[in-house]
Amino acid sequence: MDIQSWTFIIVGATFALYIGIAIWCRAGSTKEFYVAGGGVHPLTNGLATAADWMSAASFISMAGLISFMGYDGAVYLMGWTGGYVLLALLLAPYLRKFGKFTVPDFIGDRYYSNVARTVAVICAIIVSFTYVAGQMRGVGVVFARFLEVPINTGVFIGMGLVFFYAVLGGMKGITYTQVAQYCVLIFAFMVPAIFISIQLTGNIIPQMGFGGTIEDGSGMFLLDKLDQLHVELGFQEYTTGAKGRWDVAAITLALMMGTAGLPHVIVRFFTVPRVKDARISAGWALLFIAILYTTAPAISAFARTNLITTVSEKSYSDVPEWFSNWESTGLIAYEDKNKDGLIQYVADPAVNELTIDRDIMVLANPEIAQLPNWVIALVAAGGLAAALSTAAGLLLVISTSVSHDLIKKQLKPNISDKEELMWARAGAAVAVVVAGYFGINPPGFVAATVALAFGLAAASFFPAIVMGIFDKRMNKEGAIAGMVIGTLLMLFYMVKYKLQGFGGGMPEDWWFGISPEGFGSVAMVVNLVVSLVISRMSPAPPEEVQEMVESIRYPRGAGAAQDH
Amino acid sequence: MMEFENLDMIMKDNEGHKRYWKTNLRYLVILLVIWFLVSFGFGIIWVDELNTIRLGGFKLGFWFAQQGSIYVFVVLIFTYVWLMNRLDKTSNLDEN
């Protein structure tokens, strides 16, 4: 059977599964819509969090990115997993004990201020929209490549599906579809990885094959071979980095704190019954994420080796079929500069004849390794699962911010639960349409926006929440000033160095040599310092807020706190 | 506002609560130091020094940056869960 038929069958089957789950798990109250009723098993929540977290970027782009970055790719690997340690130790248990529905709920109550609540709502919406646009685009790209429909049609199909289960089921529907999506995406990621590991190194476990010997008769370790190939072609050694140490550290830290501060991840910990469940489900989540995140760098090294040995100095007329397939999508381009009919793939841009889009490293990997067609179709279904699960989680945050944090908490406090639920569904519906619009008309700054989402989460939420728990003296003046200044500083730096606004600037002008991707760390520190200084110069928070902080530090009584 | 069913307990058992929180903070500091060491320390700051040591086909610093730190992160969270569950029990603060 050809790739396209396989893709129709596998993608169709997974979509039918998601729709079935959505019909089975309809939400009947706001509590079900916002936090799935608060009774989700920690293991289930761990699976759902892992799918929620791993986006189209993790599934499709990350291994390719690392493949081209070598050692420097570690910023994503450590940044996007280390954040869970912060989440489990510094945030999740306490927010669960606090026991409301959203992150702005916590900020608004802890800082006894609707200004703080509104700042948090705005940050949550900006962060979520910048993130969701990329997911919708990812859905479109996968559809376009594997089912040969226009990208826009792919976006519409994705919108329709997310609309169905997010609007109908809210958090309840999303939780159980995410569990299914995790299973699909991890299976789809691991199968080709295992195949390729066996082919290349003879080891069934990719993480072991990564450090194993290459099966080409040379007896060399794979990474040594790759380093050698890189040096021969004039590239930086694969296992050493090109970025500055400070920048690597700053990006890693910004991604960690951003991960811990992303509202769609935090909100998942409101769905479990007890404080101890919040702790352990962070552990399960990271374990399930780590399966993909420790496999990804192995895939990167395998794919890199495969690519170089397949194309370098080979005759263009003899290239395998996948090469021309992907050439037609424009993601691979070959220009015979010296007219020798061979492919020169080298570091020097004047001599190099091959350009490769990083995204195809995962998508084309099964074809490069000549795996069966069903494996290729499986990768398409996995990419869709990753994009859809993350999109749904983000859309829920947006709809909740509107119906709960703005309408119920500020504009119309007296509406009934049923009306609030209606607002939540309407919010989700509007958010799907807006996200779809961004998917079809991607803003030119998409590359900047993902870094921006993490930078903003690190510069706004992370310090405000951590200090809200660990510093009883922190008051609304300090927290609001910190969030506003941290956010504005982050926006300023991003606009200046990514979009060339405010006079622009080159990498040589970066403050302390820190890239816009890593600047979230600096903005976070500024937020922290501003908050601490201002809070100590203004009145202490009211007695009942201090008592609330005291009570969230001890686990007993979380069940009662669920009541609203 | 939230309900404080444990408020009078806080009053009665203030010392126990203070001890509980102090112990929690001590666990946090220890675990976060390890978190920092394996990622920022072994994976970034001392990566070149560690790269002179080999772990099978890996240079050790590279292994920490792309594999080892992630394994340690998982272990850290489960260790914290175990420590806190034990602390909840001995402080009589565990949930029913």
mmCIF file with all atom_site columns, C-alpha atoms in Angstrom, chain A residues 75 124 148 209 226 262 266 310 317 336 377 403 419 480 525:
data_model
loop_
_atom_site.group_PDB
_atom_site.id
_atom_site.type_symbol
_atom_site.label_atom_id
_atom_site.label_alt_id
_atom_site.label_comp_id
_atom_site.label_asym_id
_atom_site.label_entity_id
_atom_site.label_seq_id
_atom_site.pdbx_PDB_ins_code
_atom_site.Cartn_x
_atom_site.Cartn_y
_atom_site.Cartn_z
_atom_site.occupancy
_atom_site.B_iso_or_equiv
_atom_site.pdbx_formal_charge
_atom_site.auth_seq_id
_atom_site.auth_comp_id
_atom_site.auth_asym_id
_atom_site.auth_atom_id
_atom_site.pdbx_PDB_model_num
ATOM 1  C CA . VAL A 1 75  ? 19.519  24.230 25.473  1.00 0.00 ? 75  VAL A CA 1
ATOM 2  C CA . ALA A 1 124 ? -1.757  34.438 29.613  1.00 0.00 ? 124 ALA A CA 1
ATOM 3  C CA . GLU A 1 148 ? -1.384  16.415 -0.526  1.00 0.00 ? 148 GLU A CA 1
ATOM 4  C CA . GLY A 1 209 ? 22.857  3.374  20.072  1.00 0.00 ? 209 GLY A CA 1
ATOM 5  C CA . LEU A 1 226 ? 30.065  12.225 13.163  1.00 0.00 ? 226 LEU A CA 1
ATOM 6  C CA . LEU A 1 262 ? 3.326   28.460 31.068  1.00 0.00 ? 262 LEU A CA 1
ATOM 7  C CA . ILE A 1 266 ? 0.281   24.819 35.286  1.00 0.00 ? 266 ILE A CA 1
ATOM 8  C CA . THR A 1 310 ? 23.886  9.567  1.772   1.00 0.00 ? 310 THR A CA 1
ATOM 9  C CA . SER A 1 317 ? 21.618  11.898 -10.782 1.00 0.00 ? 317 SER A CA 1
ATOM 10 C CA . ASP A 1 336 ? 25.424  22.699 -8.768  1.00 0.00 ? 336 ASP A CA 1
ATOM 11 C CA . ALA A 1 377 ? 2.164   7.401  7.873   1.00 0.00 ? 377 ALA A CA 1
ATOM 12 C CA . SER A 1 403 ? -15.049 33.460 30.821  1.00 0.00 ? 403 SER A CA 1
ATOM 13 C CA . GLU A 1 419 ? -24.087 31.017 31.846  1.00 0.00 ? 419 GLU A CA 1
ATOM 14 C CA . ILE A 1 480 ? 2.542   44.223 39.713  1.00 0.00 ? 480 ILE A CA 1
ATOM 15 C CA . VAL A 1 525 ? 15.949  38.688 37.441  1.00 0.00 ? 525 VAL A CA 1
#
